[in-house]
Structures are given as structure tokens and as C-alpha cells.
Amino acid sequence: MSKSIPSQPILQVENLKIYFPIRRGFWGKQVGEVKAVDDISFAIEKGKTLGLVGESGCGKTTTGKGILRVYQPTSGRIYYKGTDIAEMSKAQIRPFRRQLQLIFQDPYGSLDPRQSVQAILTEAITTDRQRHSAAQIKARIEELLQAVELDLSMSDRYPHEMSGGQRQRVGIARALACDPELIVCDEPVSALDVSIQAQIINLLKKLQHSRGLTYLFVAHDLTVVYHIADVIAVMYLGKIVELMDAKDIYANPLHPYTKALLSAVPITDYAVERQRKRIILKGEVPSPINAPAGCPFHPRCRFATETCQQAMPKLTAVGGGHQVACHNLKQVTD
Amino acid sequence: MMQNFNAESFKQFLRVFFGRGILVQISLVIILIFVFSALLAPILTPYTPLEQDLTQMFANPSAAHLLGTDNIGRDFFTRLLYGAQISLVVSLLSSVWAGVVGIILGLIAGYFEGLASSIIMRVIDAQLSIPSLIFSMVLGMVIGQSIPGMAIAIGIGAIPSYTRMVYGMVLSLKHNDYITAAALVGQSETKILLKHLLPNCFAPLIVIFTMSLGTAIMVEAGLAYLGVGIAAPTPAWGVMVSEGYKYLTQHPRLAILPGLCVMLVVVAFNIVGDGLRDALDPRLRGKL
């Protein structure tokens, strides 16, 4: 199914599904499955950032970790630089392993409490199975600490001796130590203070610029994603419902879920905030164990019709690289 | 043991360790005395533990016999010193071998879920359901009432506590993000086990190790007392209690002194174990 596209994306995901079996009883009989990621496709071009947004439990983190093969995809293809890595064995994936890195959500749990910064980075540098002299490692650690704007004196610190922002910088440095091409950022700022969030986002942008990195940026905070992403994909219950240029998310949101999501973003200007019209969704997000048939959003959608209950709408291009999965786009936009 | 044990952090280690109060210091002194008397027993006393002097039965403490003599005129102080030697050897041997086997089994069972894990843990559970003293008694009789035999028998009884502890720790630790991160930078599974999972089990392991040193001394004495451990006339503390209690009313020191030795050493090991746990934890190092 690989089409010949002039500028080949660095990562192309096709029909990715990640289901988790639910097992019960003594024999571990499978009684159901959680469709965490259900048939999604997207592509990221080199040097760009794809923002993946959605609420808790919509499968955005699972998507990111599935691409890194932390979770085994149930089906679908993941083309990294044209090679399908979805089904590769551990040995086969080794040459790609270090090119795909992850920045974690939790800066506390992602660093080994018994390793100093120096030990953490040394490990990441030396696991490439090449020879490194002590001087080379030292120089590389200094270079990495400078890249993430940490003081060189930090290298003797242990994780518990650092702030959340500093730890997150160490996490970024560890990812960079592998000379990655694609980094999955799994809500890298959601555990940080707002002031630190901005610093980390700007650092990520700077690194992207200087090192030509490609990001898959997972977040639930629309303003953060808007700030860093080139393309934004909105996920709901394991499916991508809208895919658009980042500038379009505020200018021209089309899917009813995207609209509701946007209307929930508070505005700091009090006068404007008073005027803000909120779209209140009824009900709760259905469980991904028995997701509704058809469009997953239909039980909560004002515009739902019978078609929505039966068939999942396809992501359809509406021009300008904007894709929406909705049967009733006409009514929604009016 | 620790990956970057430089002079600075060693100083901090000592500060935290000795900063835990007078009890730790006393306990450390007790253990040092225990170890030194075990090592230097032949130098510290002119007698041998088996030498009898039938003219001096039940002699009271004097310059010639610091703690007197026992029922067949053997120097009691000498026997206590040599008893320390036996306790030390048995407890170290049994704890080290139980630790090595138990930790390896626990790491494997915890990290690789599946058939291997089920088999290991069910065998361990089965062993836990047998009272360890009885288990060691039977084993001791089968393997033989020698010092290495005792170490093996007592050690087997201690394996489950290591395995269960490491298994539980690894089960929870391996879901930490830093384990995922190590796998993502290309670290091998063996290295992840040894460099990340094992060091993070150290704190409770050290406590278990020191406690099992104490327990081993106690079990060894218990078995000897019951007559299925190291056999008389070897001067093991348990043997001495079991021989001495017959004269409890006339010469209480014969039973009480070796019992007191067992108690002091066991308690000292436990307290030092607690101190070590705090001092080895980098999260506490800066604070205490």
C-alpha cells in the first residue's frame, strides 16, 4: 500500500490498531478487549511536529508508545523511513531502536533514583555498542547538558536533588544521547508548572530546529499543542476524528468534538471569558471496552443521525490538508 | 556494590550511618567484638575448646578461667569464643548462599512473567508452607551435622524470603518509566536486571541480609540445642545452652551466657541492618 509520495514522510502509520485483551478466571480466558487505538492512520514529515490531542483515555499515549513498540500493535503498519517496523522482532528492530526515542510524562518516574545524571547519560551514550573513551563520554555529557541548558555541575546530582523541570531536561538529554530522529513526547509538560512548561516547550522547539528532529507530541492541552505543532490530530476513543494544520484548529475547527474541546479552553481575558460560549457535551466518554458502533462520538453529538450509529465516517479531505471524519459536516458547519 | 561510590558519598554514608544514634554504634561495636573474637579466638585464650581438666569441674570465674569451667572442666570463655567462630561462619555462609540463589530466582520470576515465574514461585510457596525450623532439621540430618551442611540447610530455609521480596519489588519496579527508557536506549535485558532492578532492591535486601544473619545464628543455635545441628562436643552456642541448662539452678551462667551471646548478636545485626538501609538510600543521604 506504499504510495510513491514525492517527499516521503519519516513516519507513516497505516491502520494502526492496539487492542489489549481482558482476561478473567483461572485459565485467563479472554472475555473482551480494550480498543485503545482503533484503526488510525497519519504521517509525519521530517522536521515537523504532529500534535496528538484528546482527553484522558482516548489512546493518544498508547499510539505514541505503540509506534516505539513499547506496546505491541495488534495490526497495522508503521513505516519508519519506509521500513515497516510494526512486526519486527527485537533483534530486527535494533538498528532503529535508538533513532526512536521517548520523552516521558512523569519526570519523577522516568529517571532511576539510584543513578546520577552522569550515570544516566553514560548509560544512554554507551548502549550503542561502540567503543567510547572516558574523555569522549565526558565531552558528550557536557555537550548534552549544554544542549538542554543544564549547568555542568548538575552531572553529579541524583534525581531527588533536582526540580521537575531539571529532571525533564535530563530526560530530554537522555533521549538526545541516542542521536534520535523521531521523538515521541508523551505529555512532556503536563506534570510541570506553567512557567516551566513554556521553558521546556521552547527548548524542544530549539532542539528541533538545531537537530532536525521530528516530534510526535502527545498532549491534552490545546494551547501547548497549538504552540509547538505543525499538524494537529484530534483523537476520540481510539480514533482520529480530525486532522488539520495547527493554525486551523482555532480558525476552522470542523468536527463537533473538536469544537467542544476548543470551547472548553479558558481564556485569561476576563471580558472575553465572560462572553465565551461553551458547548457542554452530555454524558460521559463511553468505555473503550464496548465502544459504540459507528462514529464513537455519536452518543454525545448534537448532530448525530442514524448513519452515525451504523458506520464510522472516513477521514475525508476538505481541502488545505484538513481532514475530518464526520457524516454530517454540512449541518455542523452551518 | 554501588556504582559510583566516591569519597564524598562515602563520607555522607558514614555520617548518616553513625548519625542514627547510640544504638547503631553500640550494635556495631557488638558485631565487631563478635567478629574479632571469632577470628582471634586462638590468640585470645591459652586453652583449646575441647581441653578438659577434670580437677576443675564447675570452677567459678577466676584469673585462670575468666568465666569458669563447665561440667567437664573445659574453659568456658574459650568455648564462647570458638562458638562465635562457628556462628559467624554458619551465618555468613548460609545467608550468602541463600541470598545469591534467592535473588537470582526472584529476578527471573519477577522480570520474565510466564511459566518459569509460575514454577519458581509455586516451589517457593510450597517451601514456605513447611515450618522452616522443621525443614532445616530434616535437611540438616540428611546433609550431615557439619558446618557446611548446617550452612546449606539453614540457607535453604532463608531462600524464600529473598525470592519473594525481590519478586515483589521487580514486579512493581519494572513498570517504572526508567525501565522503559533503558529498553528504549537499547540496553539489554540482563543489564536492565542488573543495573536498574537489582540496585533498586538493595535497601530492603540489605535489611533482609542482616536479619537473616541474625536468624541463621538463632536457627543454628536452636538446631544445636535440639541435638540435630552441629553435634557436641563442637563448641557451638546452641550446644552449650543445651548442655548447660541441665545445671541451670546450680550454675546458671553455663546456659545463660551463650544464650545472651546469641541474643546480643542477633539484635545487633538487626539494628545495624536498619542503619545500613538508611545510609545506602541516596534519597535519604542528603536529608539525615
Coordinates of N, CA and C in Angstrom, one line a residue, chain B residues 4-209:
Chain B
N4 N 28.7 4.4 41.8 CA 29.7 5.5 41.9 C 29.9 5.9 43.3
F5 N 30.8 5.1 43.9 CA 31.0 5.2 45.3 C 32.2 6.0 45.6
N6 N 32.2 7.3 45.4 CA 33.4 8.1 45.5 C 33.5 8.5 47.0
A7 N 34.6 9.2 47.3 CA 35.0 9.6 48.6 C 33.9 10.5 49.3
E8 N 33.3 11.4 48.5 CA 32.3 12.3 49.0 C 31.1 11.5 49.5
S9 N 30.6 10.6 48.7 CA 29.3 10.0 49.1 C 29.6 8.9 50.2
F10 N 30.9 8.5 50.2 CA 31.2 7.5 51.3 C 31.2 8.3 52.7
K11 N 31.7 9.5 52.6 CA 31.7 10.3 53.9 C 30.2 10.5 54.3
Q12 N 29.4 10.8 53.3 CA 28.0 11.0 53.6 C 27.3 9.8 54.2
F13 N 27.7 8.6 53.6 CA 27.2 7.3 54.0 C 27.6 7.1 55.5
L14 N 28.8 7.4 55.9 CA 29.3 7.2 57.2 C 28.5 8.2 58.2
R15 N 28.3 9.4 57.7 CA 27.6 10.4 58.5 C 26.2 9.9 58.8
V16 N 25.5 9.5 57.8 CA 24.1 9.0 58.0 C 24.1 7.8 58.9
F17 N 25.0 6.9 58.6 CA 25.0 5.6 59.3 C 25.3 5.8 60.8
F18 N 26.2 6.7 61.2 CA 26.5 6.9 62.6 C 25.7 7.9 63.2
G19 N 25.0 8.7 62.3 CA 24.1 9.7 62.8 C 22.8 9.1 63.3
R20 N 22.6 7.8 63.2 CA 21.3 7.3 63.6 C 21.2 7.0 65.1
G21 N 22.2 7.4 65.9 CA 22.1 7.3 67.3 C 23.0 6.2 67.9
I22 N 22.9 6.2 69.2 CA 23.9 5.4 70.0 C 23.7 3.9 69.8
L23 N 22.4 3.5 69.5 CA 22.1 2.1 69.3 C 22.9 1.5 68.2
V24 N 22.9 2.2 67.1 CA 23.7 1.7 65.9 C 25.2 1.5 66.3
Q25 N 25.7 2.5 67.0 CA 27.1 2.5 67.4 C 27.4 1.3 68.3
I26 N 26.5 1.1 69.3 CA 26.7 0.0 70.2 C 26.6 -1.3 69.5
S27 N 25.6 -1.4 68.6 CA 25.4 -2.6 67.8 C 26.6 -2.9 67.0
L28 N 27.2 -1.9 66.4 CA 28.3 -2.1 65.5 C 29.5 -2.6 66.4
V29 N 29.7 -2.0 67.6 CA 30.7 -2.5 68.5 C 30.5 -4.0 68.8
I30 N 29.3 -4.3 69.1 CA 29.0 -5.7 69.4 C 29.4 -6.6 68.3
I31 N 29.0 -6.2 67.1 CA 29.3 -7.1 65.9 C 30.8 -7.1 65.7
L32 N 31.5 -6.0 65.9 CA 33.0 -6.0 65.7 C 33.6 -6.9 66.8
I33 N 33.2 -6.8 68.0 CA 33.7 -7.7 69.1 C 33.5 -9.2 68.7
F34 N 32.2 -9.4 68.2 CA 31.8 -10.8 67.8 C 32.8 -11.3 66.7
V35 N 33.0 -10.5 65.7 CA 33.8 -10.9 64.6 C 35.3 -11.1 65.0
F36 N 35.8 -10.1 65.8 CA 37.2 -10.2 66.2 C 37.4 -11.4 67.1
S37 N 36.5 -11.7 68.0 CA 36.7 -12.8 68.9 C 36.6 -14.1 68.1
A38 N 35.8 -14.1 67.1 CA 35.7 -15.3 66.2 C 37.0 -15.5 65.5
L39 N 37.6 -14.4 65.0 CA 38.8 -14.5 64.2 C 40.0 -14.8 65.0
L40 N 40.1 -14.1 66.2 CA 41.3 -14.2 67.0 C 41.2 -15.1 68.2
A41 N 40.2 -16.0 68.2 CA 40.0 -16.9 69.3 C 41.3 -17.6 69.7
P42 N 42.0 -18.2 68.8 CA 43.2 -19.0 69.2 C 44.3 -18.1 69.9
I43 N 44.3 -16.8 69.6 CA 45.2 -15.9 70.2 C 44.8 -15.4 71.6
L44 N 43.4 -15.2 71.7 CA 42.9 -14.6 72.9 C 42.9 -15.6 74.1
T45 N 43.1 -16.8 73.9 CA 42.9 -17.7 75.0 C 44.0 -18.8 74.9
P46 N 44.6 -19.2 76.1 CA 45.6 -20.2 76.1 C 45.0 -21.6 76.0
Y47 N 43.7 -21.8 76.2 CA 43.1 -23.1 76.1 C 42.6 -23.4 74.7
T48 N 42.3 -24.7 74.5 CA 41.5 -25.1 73.3 C 40.1 -25.4 73.8
P49 N 39.1 -25.4 73.0 CA 37.7 -25.5 73.5 C 37.4 -27.0 73.9
L50 N 38.3 -27.9 73.5 CA 37.9 -29.3 73.9 C 38.7 -29.8 75.0
E51 N 39.7 -29.0 75.5 CA 40.6 -29.4 76.5 C 39.9 -29.6 77.9
Q52 N 40.0 -30.8 78.4 CA 39.3 -31.0 79.7 C 40.2 -31.0 80.9
D53 N 39.7 -30.5 82.0 CA 40.5 -30.5 83.2 C 39.6 -31.0 84.3
L54 N 39.6 -32.3 84.5 CA 38.6 -32.9 85.4 C 38.8 -32.5 86.9
T55 N 39.9 -31.9 87.2 CA 40.1 -31.4 88.6 C 39.4 -30.1 88.8
Q56 N 39.0 -29.5 87.7 CA 38.4 -28.1 87.7 C 37.0 -28.1 87.3
M57 N 36.2 -29.1 87.5 CA 34.8 -29.1 87.1 C 34.0 -28.0 87.8
F58 N 33.1 -27.3 87.0 CA 32.3 -26.2 87.6 C 33.1 -25.2 88.3
A59 N 34.3 -24.9 87.9 CA 35.1 -23.9 88.6 C 34.5 -22.6 88.4
N60 N 34.5 -21.8 89.5 CA 34.0 -20.4 89.4 C 34.9 -19.5 88.6
P61 N 34.4 -18.4 88.1 CA 35.3 -17.5 87.4 C 36.5 -17.1 88.3
S62 N 37.7 -17.1 87.6 CA 38.9 -16.8 88.3 C 39.9 -16.3 87.3
A63 N 41.1 -16.0 87.8 CA 42.1 -15.5 86.9 C 42.5 -16.5 85.8
A64 N 42.6 -17.8 86.2 CA 42.9 -18.8 85.3 C 41.8 -19.1 84.3
H65 N 40.6 -19.1 84.8 CA 39.4 -19.3 83.9 C 38.5 -18.2 84.1
L66 N 38.5 -17.3 83.1 CA 37.8 -16.0 83.2 C 36.3 -16.1 83.5
L67 N 35.7 -17.1 82.9 CA 34.3 -17.3 83.1 C 34.1 -18.7 83.7
G68 N 35.1 -19.2 84.3 CA 34.9 -20.5 85.0 C 35.0 -21.7 84.0
T69 N 34.6 -22.8 84.4 CA 34.7 -24.0 83.6 C 33.3 -24.7 83.6
D70 N 33.1 -25.6 82.6 CA 31.8 -26.3 82.6 C 31.8 -27.7 83.3
N71 N 30.9 -28.5 83.0 CA 30.7 -29.7 83.7 C 31.9 -30.7 83.6
I72 N 32.7 -30.6 82.5 CA 33.8 -31.5 82.5 C 35.1 -30.7 82.4
G73 N 35.0 -29.5 83.0 CA 36.3 -28.7 83.2 C 36.9 -28.1 82.0
R74 N 36.0 -27.8 81.0 CA 36.5 -27.1 79.8 C 36.4 -25.6 80.1
D75 N 37.4 -24.8 79.6 CA 37.4 -23.3 79.9 C 36.2 -22.7 79.2
F76 N 35.3 -22.1 79.9 CA 34.0 -21.6 79.3 C 34.2 -20.4 78.4
F77 N 35.1 -19.5 78.8 CA 35.4 -18.3 77.9 C 35.9 -18.8 76.6
T78 N 36.8 -19.8 76.6 CA 37.4 -20.3 75.3 C 36.3 -20.9 74.4
R79 N 35.4 -21.6 75.1 CA 34.3 -22.2 74.3 C 33.3 -21.1 73.7
L80 N 33.1 -20.0 74.5 CA 32.3 -19.0 73.9 C 33.0 -18.3 72.7
L81 N 34.3 -18.1 72.8 CA 35.0 -17.5 71.6 C 34.9 -18.4 70.4
Y82 N 35.2 -19.7 70.6 CA 35.1 -20.6 69.4 C 33.7 -20.7 68.9
G83 N 32.7 -20.6 69.9 CA 31.3 -20.6 69.5 C 31.0 -19.5 68.5
A84 N 31.6 -18.3 68.8 CA 31.4 -17.1 67.9 C 31.9 -17.5 66.5
Q85 N 33.0 -18.2 66.5 CA 33.6 -18.6 65.2 C 32.6 -19.4 64.4
I86 N 32.0 -20.4 65.0 CA 31.1 -21.2 64.3 C 29.8 -20.5 63.9
S87 N 29.3 -19.7 64.8 CA 28.1 -18.9 64.5 C 28.4 -18.0 63.3
L88 N 29.6 -17.3 63.3 CA 29.9 -16.4 62.2 C 30.0 -17.1 60.9
V89 N 30.7 -18.2 60.9 CA 30.9 -19.0 59.6 C 29.5 -19.5 59.1
V90 N 28.8 -20.1 60.0 CA 27.5 -20.7 59.5 C 26.5 -19.6 59.0
S91 N 26.5 -18.5 59.8 CA 25.5 -17.4 59.4 C 25.9 -16.8 58.1
L92 N 27.2 -16.5 57.9 CA 27.7 -15.9 56.7 C 27.5 -16.8 55.5
L93 N 27.9 -18.0 55.6 CA 27.8 -19.0 54.5 C 26.3 -19.1 54.1
S94 N 25.5 -19.4 55.1 CA 24.1 -19.6 54.8 C 23.4 -18.4 54.2
S95 N 23.7 -17.2 54.8 CA 23.0 -16.0 54.2 C 23.5 -15.7 52.8
V96 N 24.8 -15.8 52.6 CA 25.3 -15.5 51.3 C 24.7 -16.5 50.2
W97 N 24.7 -17.7 50.5 CA 24.2 -18.7 49.5 C 22.7 -18.6 49.3
A98 N 22.0 -18.3 50.4 CA 20.6 -18.1 50.3 C 20.3 -16.8 49.5
G99 N 21.1 -15.8 49.8 CA 20.9 -14.5 49.1 C 21.2 -14.7 47.6
V100 N 22.2 -15.3 47.2 CA 22.6 -15.4 45.8 C 21.5 -16.2 45.1
V101 N 21.1 -17.3 45.6 CA 20.1 -18.2 45.0 C 18.8 -17.4 45.0
G102 N 18.4 -16.9 46.1 CA 17.1 -16.3 46.3 C 16.9 -15.1 45.4
I103 N 18.0 -14.2 45.3 CA 17.9 -13.0 44.4 C 17.8 -13.4 43.0
I104 N 18.6 -14.4 42.5 CA 18.5 -14.7 41.1 C 17.2 -15.3 40.8
L105 N 16.6 -16.2 41.6 CA 15.3 -16.7 41.4 C 14.2 -15.6 41.3
G106 N 14.4 -14.7 42.3 CA 13.4 -13.6 42.3 C 13.4 -12.7 41.1
L107 N 14.7 -12.4 40.7 CA 14.8 -11.5 39.5 C 14.2 -12.2 38.3
I108 N 14.5 -13.5 38.1 CA 14.0 -14.2 36.9 C 12.4 -14.3 37.0
A109 N 11.9 -14.6 38.2 CA 10.5 -14.8 38.3 C 9.8 -13.5 38.1
G110 N 10.3 -12.4 38.6 CA 9.7 -11.1 38.5 C 9.7 -10.5 37.1
Y111 N 10.9 -10.7 36.5 CA 11.1 -10.0 35.2 C 10.4 -10.7 34.1
F112 N 10.6 -12.0 34.0 CA 10.0 -12.8 32.9 C 8.8 -13.5 33.5
E113 N 7.7 -12.8 33.3 CA 6.4 -13.5 33.7 C 6.2 -14.7 32.8
G114 N 5.4 -15.6 33.3 CA 5.1 -16.8 32.5 C 5.4 -18.1 33.2
L115 N 5.7 -19.1 32.5 CA 5.9 -20.4 33.0 C 7.0 -20.5 34.1
A116 N 8.2 -20.0 33.7 CA 9.3 -20.0 34.6 C 8.9 -19.4 35.9
S117 N 8.3 -18.2 35.9 CA 7.9 -17.5 37.0 C 6.9 -18.3 37.9
S118 N 5.9 -18.9 37.2 CA 4.9 -19.7 38.0 C 5.6 -20.9 38.7
I119 N 6.5 -21.6 38.0 CA 7.2 -22.7 38.6 C 8.0 -22.3 39.8
I120 N 8.8 -21.2 39.6 CA 9.7 -20.8 40.7 C 8.8 -20.4 41.9
M121 N 7.8 -19.6 41.7 CA 7.0 -19.0 42.8 C 6.2 -20.1 43.5
R122 N 5.7 -21.1 42.8 CA 4.9 -22.2 43.4 C 5.9 -23.0 44.3
V123 N 7.1 -23.3 43.8 CA 8.0 -24.1 44.6 C 8.4 -23.3 45.9
I124 N 8.6 -22.0 45.7 CA 8.9 -21.2 46.9 C 7.7 -21.2 47.9
D125 N 6.5 -21.1 47.3 CA 5.3 -21.1 48.2 C 5.2 -22.4 48.9
A126 N 5.5 -23.5 48.2 CA 5.4 -24.8 48.8 C 6.4 -24.9 50.0
Q127 N 7.6 -24.3 49.7 CA 8.6 -24.4 50.8 C 8.2 -23.5 52.0
L128 N 7.5 -22.4 51.7 CA 7.1 -21.5 52.8 C 6.0 -22.2 53.7
S129 N 5.3 -23.1 53.1 CA 4.2 -23.8 53.9 C 4.8 -24.8 54.9
I130 N 6.1 -25.1 54.7 CA 6.7 -26.0 55.7 C 7.4 -25.2 56.7
P131 N 7.2 -25.4 58.0 CA 7.9 -24.6 59.0 C 9.4 -24.7 58.8
S132 N 10.1 -23.5 58.8 CA 11.5 -23.6 58.4 C 12.3 -24.3 59.4
L133 N 12.0 -24.3 60.7 CA 12.8 -25.0 61.6 C 12.8 -26.5 61.4
I134 N 11.6 -27.0 61.1 CA 11.4 -28.4 60.8 C 12.2 -28.8 59.5
F135 N 12.0 -27.9 58.5 CA 12.6 -28.1 57.2 C 14.1 -28.2 57.4
S136 N 14.7 -27.2 58.2 CA 16.1 -27.2 58.4 C 16.6 -28.4 59.2
M137 N 15.7 -28.9 60.1 CA 16.1 -30.0 60.9 C 16.3 -31.3 60.0
V138 N 15.2 -31.5 59.2 CA 15.3 -32.7 58.3 C 16.5 -32.6 57.4
L139 N 16.6 -31.4 56.8 CA 17.8 -31.2 55.9 C 19.1 -31.4 56.5
G140 N 19.2 -30.8 57.7 CA 20.4 -30.9 58.5 C 20.8 -32.4 58.7
M141 N 19.8 -33.2 59.1 CA 20.1 -34.6 59.3 C 20.5 -35.3 58.1
V142 N 19.9 -34.9 56.9 CA 20.2 -35.6 55.7 C 21.6 -35.2 55.2
I143 N 21.9 -33.9 55.2 CA 23.1 -33.4 54.7 C 24.3 -33.7 55.6
G144 N 24.0 -33.7 56.9 CA 25.1 -34.0 57.8 C 25.3 -32.9 58.8
Q145 N 25.7 -33.3 60.0 CA 25.8 -32.3 61.1 C 27.1 -31.5 61.1
S146 N 27.7 -31.3 59.9 CA 28.9 -30.5 59.8 C 28.6 -29.0 59.7
I147 N 29.6 -28.2 59.6 CA 29.4 -26.7 59.5 C 28.9 -26.4 58.1
P148 N 29.5 -26.9 57.0 CA 28.9 -26.6 55.7 C 27.5 -27.2 55.5
G149 N 27.3 -28.4 56.1 CA 26.0 -29.0 56.0 C 24.9 -28.1 56.6
M150 N 25.3 -27.6 57.8 CA 24.3 -26.7 58.5 C 24.1 -25.4 57.7
A151 N 25.2 -24.9 57.1 CA 25.0 -23.6 56.4 C 24.0 -23.9 55.2
I152 N 24.2 -25.0 54.5 CA 23.3 -25.3 53.4 C 21.8 -25.4 53.9
A153 N 21.7 -26.2 55.0 CA 20.3 -26.5 55.5 C 19.6 -25.2 56.0
I154 N 20.4 -24.4 56.7 CA 19.8 -23.1 57.2 C 19.5 -22.2 56.0
G155 N 20.5 -22.1 55.1 CA 20.3 -21.2 53.9 C 19.1 -21.5 53.1
I156 N 18.8 -22.8 52.9 CA 17.6 -23.1 52.1 C 16.4 -22.6 52.8
G157 N 16.3 -22.6 54.1 CA 15.2 -22.0 54.8 C 15.0 -20.5 54.6
A158 N 16.2 -19.9 54.2 CA 16.1 -18.4 54.1 C 15.9 -18.0 52.7
I159 N 16.0 -18.9 51.7 CA 15.8 -18.5 50.3 C 14.4 -17.9 50.0
P160 N 13.3 -18.4 50.5 CA 12.0 -17.9 50.1 C 11.9 -16.4 50.5
S161 N 12.4 -15.9 51.6 CA 12.3 -14.5 52.0 C 13.0 -13.6 50.9
Y162 N 14.1 -14.0 50.5 CA 14.8 -13.3 49.4 C 14.0 -13.3 48.1
T163 N 13.6 -14.5 47.7 CA 12.9 -14.6 46.4 C 11.6 -13.8 46.4
R164 N 10.8 -13.9 47.5 CA 9.5 -13.3 47.5 C 9.7 -11.7 47.5
M165 N 10.7 -11.3 48.2 CA 11.0 -9.9 48.3 C 11.4 -9.3 47.0
V166 N 12.4 -10.0 46.3 CA 12.9 -9.5 45.1 C 11.8 -9.6 44.0
Y167 N 11.1 -10.7 44.0 CA 10.0 -10.9 43.1 C 9.0 -9.7 43.1
G168 N 8.5 -9.4 44.4 CA 7.5 -8.3 44.5 C 8.1 -7.0 44.1
M169 N 9.4 -6.7 44.5 CA 10.0 -5.5 44.1 C 10.1 -5.3 42.6
V170 N 10.6 -6.4 41.9 CA 10.8 -6.3 40.5 C 9.4 -6.2 39.8
L171 N 8.4 -6.9 40.3 CA 7.1 -6.7 39.7 C 6.6 -5.3 39.6
S172 N 6.9 -4.6 40.7 CA 6.4 -3.2 40.7 C 7.4 -2.3 40.1
L173 N 8.7 -2.5 40.2 CA 9.7 -1.7 39.7 C 9.8 -1.7 38.2
K174 N 9.5 -2.9 37.6 CA 9.7 -3.0 36.1 C 8.7 -2.2 35.3
H175 N 7.6 -1.7 36.0 CA 6.7 -0.9 35.2 C 7.0 0.6 35.3
N176 N 8.2 0.9 36.0 CA 8.6 2.3 36.0 C 9.1 2.8 34.7
D177 N 8.9 4.0 34.4 CA 9.3 4.6 33.2 C 10.8 4.5 32.9
Y178 N 11.6 4.5 34.0 CA 13.0 4.4 33.7 C 13.4 3.0 33.2
I179 N 12.6 2.0 33.4 CA 12.9 0.7 32.8 C 12.6 0.8 31.3
T180 N 11.5 1.4 31.0 CA 11.1 1.6 29.6 C 12.2 2.4 28.9
A181 N 12.6 3.4 29.6 CA 13.7 4.3 29.0 C 14.9 3.5 28.7
A182 N 15.3 2.7 29.6 CA 16.6 1.9 29.4 C 16.4 1.0 28.3
A183 N 15.2 0.4 28.1 CA 15.0 -0.5 27.0 C 15.0 0.3 25.7
L184 N 14.5 1.5 25.7 CA 14.5 2.3 24.5 C 15.8 2.8 24.0
V185 N 16.8 3.0 25.0 CA 18.1 3.4 24.5 C 18.9 2.2 24.1
G186 N 18.3 1.0 24.2 CA 18.9 -0.2 23.6 C 19.7 -1.0 24.7
Q187 N 19.4 -0.8 25.9 CA 20.0 -1.6 27.0 C 19.5 -3.1 26.9
S188 N 20.3 -4.0 27.2 CA 19.9 -5.4 27.1 C 19.2 -5.8 28.4
E189 N 18.4 -6.9 28.3 CA 17.5 -7.2 29.4 C 18.3 -7.6 30.7
T190 N 19.4 -8.3 30.4 CA 20.3 -8.7 31.5 C 20.8 -7.5 32.2
K191 N 21.3 -6.5 31.4 CA 21.8 -5.3 32.1 C 20.7 -4.5 32.8
I192 N 19.5 -4.5 32.2 CA 18.4 -3.8 32.9 C 18.2 -4.5 34.3
L193 N 18.2 -5.8 34.3 CA 18.0 -6.5 35.5 C 19.1 -6.2 36.5
L194 N 20.3 -6.1 36.1 CA 21.5 -6.0 37.0 C 21.7 -4.5 37.3
K195 N 21.5 -3.6 36.4 CA 21.9 -2.2 36.6 C 20.7 -1.4 37.2
H196 N 19.5 -1.8 36.9 CA 18.4 -0.9 37.3 C 17.5 -1.6 38.4
L197 N 17.1 -2.9 38.1 CA 16.2 -3.5 39.0 C 16.9 -4.0 40.3
L198 N 18.1 -4.6 40.2 CA 18.7 -5.1 41.4 C 19.2 -4.0 42.3
P199 N 19.8 -2.9 41.8 CA 20.2 -1.8 42.7 C 19.0 -1.2 43.4
N200 N 17.8 -1.2 42.8 CA 16.7 -0.6 43.4 C 16.1 -1.5 44.5
C201 N 16.5 -2.8 44.5 CA 16.1 -3.7 45.6 C 17.1 -3.7 46.7
F202 N 18.2 -3.0 46.6 CA 19.3 -3.0 47.6 C 18.8 -2.7 49.0
A203 N 18.0 -1.7 49.2 CA 17.7 -1.2 50.5 C 17.0 -2.4 51.3
P204 N 15.9 -2.9 50.8 CA 15.3 -4.0 51.6 C 16.2 -5.2 51.6
L205 N 17.0 -5.5 50.6 CA 17.8 -6.6 50.6 C 18.9 -6.6 51.7
I206 N 19.4 -5.4 51.9 CA 20.4 -5.3 53.0 C 19.8 -5.6 54.3
V207 N 18.6 -5.1 54.5 CA 17.9 -5.4 55.7 C 17.6 -6.9 55.9
I208 N 17.1 -7.5 54.8 CA 16.9 -8.9 54.9 C 18.2 -9.7 55.1
F209 N 19.3 -9.3 54.5 CA 20.5 -10.0 54.6 C 21.0 -9.9 56.1

